[in-house]
Coordinates of N, CA and C in Angstrom, one line a residue:
I1 N 0.8 -1.2 0.0 CA 0.0 0.0 0.0 C 0.9 1.2 0.0
I2 N 0.3 2.3 -0.5 CA 1.0 3.6 -0.5 C 0.3 4.5 0.4
L3 N 1.1 5.1 1.3 CA 0.5 5.9 2.4 C 0.7 7.4 2.2
A4 N -0.2 8.2 2.8 CA 0.0 9.7 2.8 C -0.5 10.2 4.1
N5 N 0.2 11.3 4.5 CA -0.3 12.0 5.7 C -1.6 12.6 5.5
R6 N -2.5 12.6 6.5 CA -3.8 13.3 6.3 C -3.6 14.8 6.3
T7 N -4.4 15.5 5.5 CA -4.2 16.9 5.4 C -5.1 17.7 6.4
D8 N -6.1 17.0 6.9 CA -7.1 17.7 7.8 C -6.8 17.4 9.3
S9 N -5.9 16.5 9.6 CA -5.6 16.2 11.0 C -4.4 15.2 11.0
R10 N -4.0 14.8 12.2 CA -2.9 13.8 12.3 C -3.5 12.4 11.8
G11 N -2.6 11.6 11.4 CA -3.0 10.2 11.0 C -2.6 10.0 9.6
T12 N -2.8 8.8 9.1 CA -2.3 8.4 7.8 C -3.4 7.7 7.0
V13 N -3.5 8.0 5.7 CA -4.5 7.4 4.9 C -3.8 6.7 3.7
V14 N -4.5 5.7 3.1 CA -4.0 5.0 2.0 C -4.2 5.9 0.8
S15 N -3.1 6.2 0.0 CA -3.2 7.0 -1.1 C -3.2 6.2 -2.4
G16 N -2.8 4.9 -2.3 CA -2.8 4.0 -3.4 C -2.6 2.6 -3.0
V17 N -3.0 1.7 -3.8 CA -2.7 0.2 -3.6 C -2.2 -0.4 -4.8
R18 N -1.0 -1.0 -4.7 CA -0.4 -1.7 -5.9 C -1.3 -2.9 -6.3
T19 N -1.5 -3.1 -7.6 CA -2.3 -4.1 -8.1 C -1.8 -5.5 -7.6
A20 N -0.5 -5.7 -7.4 CA 0.1 -6.9 -7.0 C -0.1 -7.2 -5.5
S21 N -0.5 -6.2 -4.7 CA -0.6 -6.3 -3.3 C -1.7 -7.3 -2.9
V22 N -1.5 -8.1 -1.8 CA -2.5 -9.0 -1.3 C -3.7 -8.2 -0.8
L23 N -3.5 -6.9 -0.5 CA -4.6 -6.1 0.0 C -5.4 -5.4 -1.1
A24 N -5.0 -5.6 -2.4 CA -5.6 -4.8 -3.5 C -7.1 -4.9 -3.5
T25 N -7.7 -6.0 -3.1 CA -9.2 -6.1 -3.2 C -9.8 -5.8 -1.8
Q26 N -9.0 -5.4 -0.8 CA -9.5 -5.2 0.5 C -9.5 -3.8 1.0
I27 N -8.5 -3.0 0.5 CA -8.3 -1.7 1.0 C -8.3 -0.7 -0.2
S28 N -8.7 0.5 0.1 CA -8.8 1.4 -1.1 C -8.2 2.8 -0.7
P29 N -7.8 3.6 -1.7 CA -7.4 4.9 -1.4 C -8.4 5.7 -0.6
G30 N -7.9 6.4 0.4 CA -8.8 7.2 1.3 C -9.1 6.5 2.6
D31 N -8.9 5.1 2.6 CA -9.1 4.4 3.9 C -8.0 4.8 4.9
R32 N -8.4 4.9 6.1 CA -7.5 5.4 7.2 C -6.9 4.2 8.0
I33 N -5.6 4.2 8.2 CA -4.9 3.2 9.0 C -5.1 3.5 10.4
I34 N -5.7 2.5 11.2 CA -6.0 2.7 12.6 C -5.0 2.0 13.5
A35 N -4.6 0.8 13.2 CA -3.8 0.0 14.0 C -3.0 -1.0 13.2
I36 N -1.8 -1.4 13.7 CA -1.0 -2.5 13.2 C -0.7 -3.4 14.3
D37 N -1.2 -4.7 14.1 CA -1.1 -5.7 15.2 C -1.6 -5.2 16.5
D38 N -2.7 -4.5 16.5 CA -3.4 -4.0 17.7 C -2.6 -2.8 18.3
E39 N -1.6 -2.3 17.7 CA -0.9 -1.1 18.2 C -1.6 0.1 17.5
D40 N -2.1 1.0 18.3 CA -2.8 2.2 17.8 C -1.8 3.1 17.0
V41 N -2.1 3.3 15.7 CA -1.3 4.2 14.9 C -2.2 5.3 14.3
S42 N -3.4 5.5 14.8 CA -4.3 6.4 14.2 C -3.8 7.9 14.2
Q43 N -2.9 8.2 15.1 CA -2.4 9.6 15.1 C -1.0 9.7 14.6
M44 N -0.5 8.6 14.1 CA 0.9 8.6 13.6 C 1.0 9.1 12.1
N45 N 2.1 9.6 11.8 CA 2.3 10.0 10.4 C 2.9 8.9 9.6
V46 N 3.1 9.1 8.3 CA 3.6 8.1 7.4 C 5.0 7.6 7.8
K47 N 5.9 8.4 8.2 CA 7.2 8.0 8.6 C 7.1 7.0 9.8
E48 N 6.3 7.4 10.8 CA 6.2 6.5 12.0 C 5.6 5.2 11.6
I49 N 4.6 5.2 10.8 CA 3.9 3.9 10.4 C 4.9 3.1 9.5
T50 N 5.6 3.7 8.6 CA 6.6 3.0 7.8 C 7.7 2.3 8.7
T51 N 8.1 3.0 9.7 CA 9.1 2.4 10.6 C 8.5 1.2 11.3
I52 N 7.3 1.2 11.7 CA 6.7 0.0 12.4 C 6.5 -1.1 11.3
M53 N 6.1 -0.8 10.1 CA 5.9 -1.8 9.1 C 7.3 -2.4 8.8
A54 N 8.3 -1.6 8.7 CA 9.6 -2.1 8.3 C 10.1 -3.1 9.4
R55 N 9.9 -2.7 10.7 CA 10.3 -3.5 11.8 C 9.7 -4.8 11.8
K56 N 8.5 -4.9 11.3 CA 7.7 -6.2 11.3 C 7.7 -6.8 9.9
S57 N 8.6 -6.4 9.0 CA 8.5 -6.9 7.6 C 8.7 -8.4 7.4
E58 N 9.4 -9.0 8.4 CA 9.6 -10.5 8.3 C 8.4 -11.3 8.7
F59 N 7.4 -10.6 9.3 CA 6.2 -11.3 9.9 C 4.9 -10.9 9.2
E60 N 4.0 -11.8 9.3 CA 2.6 -11.4 8.9 C 2.1 -10.3 9.8
R61 N 1.4 -9.3 9.3 CA 0.9 -8.2 10.1 C -0.6 -8.1 9.9
V62 N -1.3 -7.6 10.9 CA -2.7 -7.4 10.9 C -2.9 -5.9 10.9
L63 N -3.5 -5.4 9.8 CA -3.8 -4.0 9.7 C -5.3 -3.7 10.0
T64 N -5.6 -2.8 10.8 CA -6.9 -2.3 11.1 C -7.1 -1.0 10.4
Y65 N -8.2 -0.8 9.6 CA -8.4 0.4 8.9 C -9.8 0.8 8.9
R66 N -10.1 2.0 8.7 CA -11.5 2.6 8.6 C -11.7 2.9 7.2
M67 N -12.8 2.4 6.6 CA -13.1 2.7 5.2 C -13.5 4.1 5.0
N68 N -13.1 4.7 3.9 CA -13.5 6.0 3.5 C -14.9 5.9 3.0
H69 N -15.9 6.0 3.8 CA -17.3 5.8 3.4 C -17.7 6.6 2.2
Q70 N -17.3 7.9 2.1 CA -17.7 8.7 1.0 C -17.2 8.1 -0.3
M71 N -15.9 7.7 -0.4 CA -15.4 7.1 -1.6 C -16.1 5.8 -1.9
H72 N -16.3 4.9 -0.9 CA -17.0 3.7 -1.2 C -18.4 3.9 -1.7
Q73 N -19.1 4.9 -1.1 CA -20.4 5.2 -1.6 C -20.4 5.6 -3.1
Q74 N -19.4 6.5 -3.4 CA -19.3 6.9 -4.8 C -19.1 5.7 -5.7
L75 N -18.2 4.8 -5.3 CA -17.9 3.6 -6.1 C -19.2 2.8 -6.3
S76 N -19.9 2.6 -5.2 CA -21.2 1.8 -5.2 C -22.2 2.4 -6.2
R77 N -22.3 3.8 -6.1 CA -23.2 4.4 -7.0 C -22.8 4.3 -8.4
A78 N -21.5 4.4 -8.7 CA -21.0 4.2 -10.1 C -21.3 2.8 -10.6
T79 N -21.1 1.8 -9.7 CA -21.3 0.4 -10.1 C -22.8 0.2 -10.3
S80 N -23.7 0.8 -9.5 CA -25.1 0.6 -9.6 C -25.6 1.2 -10.9
S81 N -25.1 2.4 -11.3 CA -25.5 3.0 -12.5 C -25.1 2.3 -13.8
V82 N -24.1 1.5 -13.7 CA -23.6 0.8 -14.8 C -24.5 -0.4 -15.1
R83 N -25.1 -1.0 -14.1 CA -25.9 -2.2 -14.3 C -27.1 -2.0 -15.1

């Protein structure tokens, strides 16, 4: 995943997902990273989260995230209108 600092407050959001990522079908741009392995990262910036991810790179990690409802609603509407 590609991360970006939030512009409206502290925290980190997903700015992109590589198509080869195992998360490509699960997480989307705009989703907010909340925790890594139950460690609260909701107020951390990209550098801090990247440090944690690198430290755990040899292990499977559990990401907790909050979906960007506005973006997902827009995608749902677009999908619905195509049908």
